[in-house]
Amino acid sequence: MDWLPIVAVVVTGVMVGVEASVAFVINPIVDRLPENAGLLARADGGRMLGRLMPFWYFGSLLLTAAAAMLLPEAAIAAWIAAGLLVLSVLMSVTLLVPINNRSKNWTPETAPADWREQVGRWDALHYVRVAIIVAAFTLLTVAVAA
């Protein structure tokens, strides 16, 4: 099972990269699109990533917890990483997913008047989530490298 901690780092690291890309690259580009193209792009992204990310988050969490069990010399860092991933899942389910569930079906005709504010709240919460998962990834990497 020496390979499992490495798989945990790779899977979690790619997830962190995707989420950082959404925060710092994709959404800023989408927000600069003309007219309602950004709204439509965010809705499509919400549908696509909304199907994929739950599996990725839970998979990263399970792999990190498994790595913590296999790394007794670095278990503290790995368990803290797992705890941070739990926090990111709880934050996602309670704060981000409700906004995502509303926005993934928006069109220019059906979007509420405050859609920009809702998207801004999602972005702000997402930045916090990205910071949490970056910290988790860092601790997991430290644990595996120990």
PDB file of C-alpha atoms in Angstrom:
ATOM      1  CA  MET A   1       0.000   0.000   0.000  1.00  0.00           C
ATOM      2  CA  ASP A   2       2.977   2.334  -0.407  1.00  0.00           C
ATOM      3  CA  TRP A   3       1.268   3.735  -3.483  1.00  0.00           C
ATOM      4  CA  LEU A   4      -1.893   4.903  -1.707  1.00  0.00           C
ATOM      5  CA  PRO A   5      -0.444   8.063  -0.097  1.00  0.00           C
ATOM      6  CA  ILE A   6       0.970   9.058  -3.481  1.00  0.00           C
ATOM      7  CA  VAL A   7      -2.436   8.558  -5.105  1.00  0.00           C
ATOM      8  CA  ALA A   8      -3.954  10.674  -2.311  1.00  0.00           C
ATOM      9  CA  VAL A   9      -1.526  13.502  -3.089  1.00  0.00           C
ATOM     10  CA  VAL A  10      -2.137  13.319  -6.835  1.00  0.00           C
ATOM     11  CA  VAL A  11      -5.942  13.129  -6.623  1.00  0.00           C
ATOM     12  CA  THR A  12      -6.139  15.878  -4.006  1.00  0.00           C
ATOM     13  CA  GLY A  13      -3.587  18.026  -5.810  1.00  0.00           C
ATOM     14  CA  VAL A  14      -5.437  17.878  -9.107  1.00  0.00           C
ATOM     15  CA  MET A  15      -8.692  18.753  -7.322  1.00  0.00           C
ATOM     16  CA  VAL A  16      -7.000  21.745  -5.697  1.00  0.00           C
ATOM     17  CA  GLY A  17      -5.659  22.794  -9.088  1.00  0.00           C
ATOM     18  CA  VAL A  18      -9.099  22.638 -10.672  1.00  0.00           C
ATOM     19  CA  GLU A  19     -10.674  24.631  -7.851  1.00  0.00           C
ATOM     20  CA  ALA A  20      -7.894  27.245  -7.909  1.00  0.00           C
ATOM     21  CA  SER A  21      -8.295  27.491 -11.672  1.00  0.00           C
ATOM     22  CA  VAL A  22     -12.032  28.085 -11.278  1.00  0.00           C
ATOM     23  CA  ALA A  23     -11.371  30.816  -8.702  1.00  0.00           C
ATOM     24  CA  PHE A  24      -8.478  32.644 -10.306  1.00  0.00           C
ATOM     25  CA  VAL A  25      -8.722  31.902 -14.041  1.00  0.00           C
ATOM     26  CA  ILE A  26     -12.027  30.558 -15.325  1.00  0.00           C
ATOM     27  CA  ASN A  27     -14.516  32.711 -13.400  1.00  0.00           C
ATOM     28  CA  PRO A  28     -12.637  35.974 -14.010  1.00  0.00           C
ATOM     29  CA  ILE A  29     -12.565  35.196 -17.745  1.00  0.00           C
ATOM     30  CA  VAL A  30     -16.246  34.207 -17.754  1.00  0.00           C
ATOM     31  CA  ASP A  31     -17.185  37.383 -15.878  1.00  0.00           C
ATOM     32  CA  ARG A  32     -15.629  39.505 -18.648  1.00  0.00           C
ATOM     33  CA  LEU A  33     -17.685  37.897 -21.416  1.00  0.00           C
ATOM     34  CA  PRO A  34     -20.162  40.222 -23.130  1.00  0.00           C
ATOM     35  CA  GLU A  35     -23.827  40.492 -22.234  1.00  0.00           C
ATOM     36  CA  ASN A  36     -25.229  37.338 -20.615  1.00  0.00           C
ATOM     37  CA  ALA A  37     -22.573  34.920 -21.868  1.00  0.00           C
ATOM     38  CA  GLY A  38     -20.962  34.833 -18.411  1.00  0.00           C
ATOM     39  CA  LEU A  39     -24.252  33.881 -16.789  1.00  0.00           C
ATOM     40  CA  LEU A  40     -24.715  31.029 -19.259  1.00  0.00           C
ATOM     41  CA  ALA A  41     -21.095  29.880 -18.872  1.00  0.00           C
ATOM     42  CA  ARG A  42     -21.380  29.837 -15.067  1.00  0.00           C
ATOM     43  CA  ALA A  43     -24.631  27.877 -15.272  1.00  0.00           C
ATOM     44  CA  ASP A  44     -23.017  25.309 -17.551  1.00  0.00           C
ATOM     45  CA  GLY A  45     -19.947  25.106 -15.321  1.00  0.00           C
ATOM     46  CA  GLY A  46     -22.189  24.664 -12.302  1.00  0.00           C
ATOM     47  CA  ARG A  47     -23.942  21.742 -13.945  1.00  0.00           C
ATOM     48  CA  MET A  48     -20.749  20.047 -15.112  1.00  0.00           C
ATOM     49  CA  LEU A  49     -18.623  20.551 -12.001  1.00  0.00           C
ATOM     50  CA  GLY A  50     -21.642  20.030  -9.754  1.00  0.00           C
ATOM     51  CA  ARG A  51     -21.803  16.436 -10.973  1.00  0.00           C
ATOM     52  CA  LEU A  52     -18.066  15.768 -10.674  1.00  0.00           C
ATOM     53  CA  MET A  53     -16.835  17.596  -7.590  1.00  0.00           C
ATOM     54  CA  PRO A  54     -18.759  15.679  -4.884  1.00  0.00           C
ATOM     55  CA  PHE A  55     -16.990  12.471  -5.912  1.00  0.00           C
ATOM     56  CA  TRP A  56     -13.645  14.268  -6.092  1.00  0.00           C
ATOM     57  CA  TYR A  57     -14.034  15.883  -2.658  1.00  0.00           C
ATOM     58  CA  PHE A  58     -15.172  12.677  -0.952  1.00  0.00           C
ATOM     59  CA  GLY A  59     -12.542  10.651  -2.803  1.00  0.00           C
ATOM     60  CA  SER A  60      -9.799  13.048  -1.710  1.00  0.00           C
ATOM     61  CA  LEU A  61     -11.071  12.902   1.848  1.00  0.00           C
ATOM     62  CA  LEU A  62     -11.152   9.093   1.904  1.00  0.00           C
ATOM     63  CA  LEU A  63      -7.715   8.811   0.325  1.00  0.00           C
ATOM     64  CA  THR A  64      -6.287  11.342   2.786  1.00  0.00           C
ATOM     65  CA  ALA A  65      -7.776   9.473   5.759  1.00  0.00           C
ATOM     66  CA  ALA A  66      -6.388   6.207   4.393  1.00  0.00           C
ATOM     67  CA  ALA A  67      -2.979   7.834   3.979  1.00  0.00           C
ATOM     68  CA  ALA A  68      -3.159   9.055   7.593  1.00  0.00           C
ATOM     69  CA  MET A  69      -3.685   5.466   8.733  1.00  0.00           C
ATOM     70  CA  LEU A  70      -0.698   4.293   6.702  1.00  0.00           C
ATOM     71  CA  LEU A  71       1.676   7.078   7.798  1.00  0.00           C
ATOM     72  CA  PRO A  72       2.108   6.753  11.562  1.00  0.00           C
ATOM     73  CA  GLU A  73       5.221   8.945  11.543  1.00  0.00           C
ATOM     74  CA  ALA A  74       3.277  11.804   9.924  1.00  0.00           C
ATOM     75  CA  ALA A  75      -0.268  10.975  10.988  1.00  0.00           C
ATOM     76  CA  ILE A  76      -0.887  14.317  12.697  1.00  0.00           C
ATOM     77  CA  ALA A  77      -0.344  16.318   9.502  1.00  0.00           C
ATOM     78  CA  ALA A  78      -2.394  13.840   7.463  1.00  0.00           C
ATOM     79  CA  TRP A  79      -5.278  13.831   9.972  1.00  0.00           C
ATOM     80  CA  ILE A  80      -5.310  17.622  10.066  1.00  0.00           C
ATOM     81  CA  ALA A  81      -5.430  17.560   6.264  1.00  0.00           C
ATOM     82  CA  ALA A  82      -8.386  15.151   6.445  1.00  0.00           C
ATOM     83  CA  GLY A  83     -10.072  17.450   8.966  1.00  0.00           C
ATOM     84  CA  LEU A  84      -9.642  20.399   6.632  1.00  0.00           C
ATOM     85  CA  LEU A  85     -11.142  18.370   3.802  1.00  0.00           C
ATOM     86  CA  VAL A  86     -14.118  17.553   6.050  1.00  0.00           C
ATOM     87  CA  LEU A  87     -14.472  21.288   6.689  1.00  0.00           C
ATOM     88  CA  SER A  88     -14.371  21.957   2.935  1.00  0.00           C
ATOM     89  CA  VAL A  89     -17.092  19.352   2.331  1.00  0.00           C
ATOM     90  CA  LEU A  90     -19.300  20.797   5.081  1.00  0.00           C
ATOM     91  CA  MET A  91     -18.745  24.295   3.730  1.00  0.00           C
ATOM     92  CA  SER A  92     -19.552  23.115   0.219  1.00  0.00           C
ATOM     93  CA  VAL A  93     -22.762  21.343   1.197  1.00  0.00           C
ATOM     94  CA  THR A  94     -24.102  24.074   3.472  1.00  0.00           C
ATOM     95  CA  LEU A  95     -22.932  27.261   1.743  1.00  0.00           C
ATOM     96  CA  LEU A  96     -21.807  26.752  -1.858  1.00  0.00           C
ATOM     97  CA  VAL A  97     -24.037  23.961  -3.167  1.00  0.00           C
ATOM     98  CA  PRO A  98     -27.298  25.818  -2.420  1.00  0.00           C
ATOM     99  CA  ILE A  99     -26.103  28.766  -4.518  1.00  0.00           C
ATOM    100  CA  ASN A 100     -24.814  26.412  -7.210  1.00  0.00           C
ATOM    101  CA  ASN A 101     -28.111  24.511  -7.302  1.00  0.00           C
ATOM    102  CA  ARG A 102     -29.989  27.748  -7.942  1.00  0.00           C
ATOM    103  CA  SER A 103     -27.555  29.145 -10.494  1.00  0.00           C
ATOM    104  CA  LYS A 104     -26.972  26.053 -12.610  1.00  0.00           C
ATOM    105  CA  ASN A 105     -30.358  26.471 -14.293  1.00  0.00           C
ATOM    106  CA  TRP A 106     -30.308  30.232 -14.759  1.00  0.00           C
ATOM    107  CA  THR A 107     -30.791  31.735 -18.173  1.00  0.00           C
ATOM    108  CA  PRO A 108     -30.938  35.429 -19.044  1.00  0.00           C
ATOM    109  CA  GLU A 109     -34.731  35.111 -18.845  1.00  0.00           C
ATOM    110  CA  THR A 110     -34.916  33.233 -15.512  1.00  0.00           C
ATOM    111  CA  ALA A 111     -32.009  34.657 -13.494  1.00  0.00           C
ATOM    112  CA  PRO A 112     -33.093  36.664 -10.457  1.00  0.00           C
ATOM    113  CA  ALA A 113     -32.370  40.382 -10.280  1.00  0.00           C
ATOM    114  CA  ASP A 114     -29.662  39.737  -7.659  1.00  0.00           C
ATOM    115  CA  TRP A 115     -27.848  37.019  -9.606  1.00  0.00           C
ATOM    116  CA  ARG A 116     -24.586  38.992  -9.647  1.00  0.00           C
ATOM    117  CA  GLU A 117     -24.678  39.323  -5.855  1.00  0.00           C
ATOM    118  CA  GLN A 118     -25.327  35.589  -5.487  1.00  0.00           C
ATOM    119  CA  VAL A 119     -22.441  34.791  -7.824  1.00  0.00           C
ATOM    120  CA  GLY A 120     -20.237  37.211  -5.872  1.00  0.00           C
ATOM    121  CA  ARG A 121     -21.145  35.449  -2.613  1.00  0.00           C
ATOM    122  CA  TRP A 122     -20.337  32.077  -4.190  1.00  0.00           C
ATOM    123  CA  ASP A 123     -16.981  33.425  -5.371  1.00  0.00           C
ATOM    124  CA  ALA A 124     -16.112  34.814  -1.923  1.00  0.00           C
ATOM    125  CA  LEU A 125     -16.984  31.513  -0.250  1.00  0.00           C
ATOM    126  CA  HIS A 126     -15.091  29.625  -2.935  1.00  0.00           C
ATOM    127  CA  TYR A 127     -11.916  31.649  -2.211  1.00  0.00           C
ATOM    128  CA  VAL A 128     -12.155  30.555   1.422  1.00  0.00           C
ATOM    129  CA  ARG A 129     -12.717  26.953   0.366  1.00  0.00           C
ATOM    130  CA  VAL A 130      -9.711  27.101  -1.944  1.00  0.00           C
ATOM    131  CA  ALA A 131      -7.549  28.346   0.934  1.00  0.00           C
ATOM    132  CA  ILE A 132      -8.775  25.449   3.092  1.00  0.00           C
ATOM    133  CA  ILE A 133      -8.078  22.783   0.478  1.00  0.00           C
ATOM    134  CA  VAL A 134      -4.670  24.297  -0.361  1.00  0.00           C
ATOM    135  CA  ALA A 135      -3.795  24.001   3.336  1.00  0.00           C
ATOM    136  CA  ALA A 136      -5.085  20.402   3.363  1.00  0.00           C
ATOM    137  CA  PHE A 137      -3.072  19.546   0.262  1.00  0.00           C
ATOM    138  CA  THR A 138       0.051  21.115   1.734  1.00  0.00           C
ATOM    139  CA  LEU A 139      -0.282  19.148   4.972  1.00  0.00           C
ATOM    140  CA  LEU A 140      -0.982  15.925   3.084  1.00  0.00           C
ATOM    141  CA  THR A 141       2.086  16.482   0.931  1.00  0.00           C
ATOM    142  CA  VAL A 142       4.231  17.165   4.014  1.00  0.00           C
ATOM    143  CA  ALA A 143       2.892  13.989   5.634  1.00  0.00           C
ATOM    144  CA  VAL A 144       3.644  11.840   2.592  1.00  0.00           C
ATOM    145  CA  ALA A 145       7.117  13.338   2.181  1.00  0.00           C
ATOM    146  CA  ALA A 146       8.030  12.732   5.858  1.00  0.00           C
TER     147      ALA A 146
END
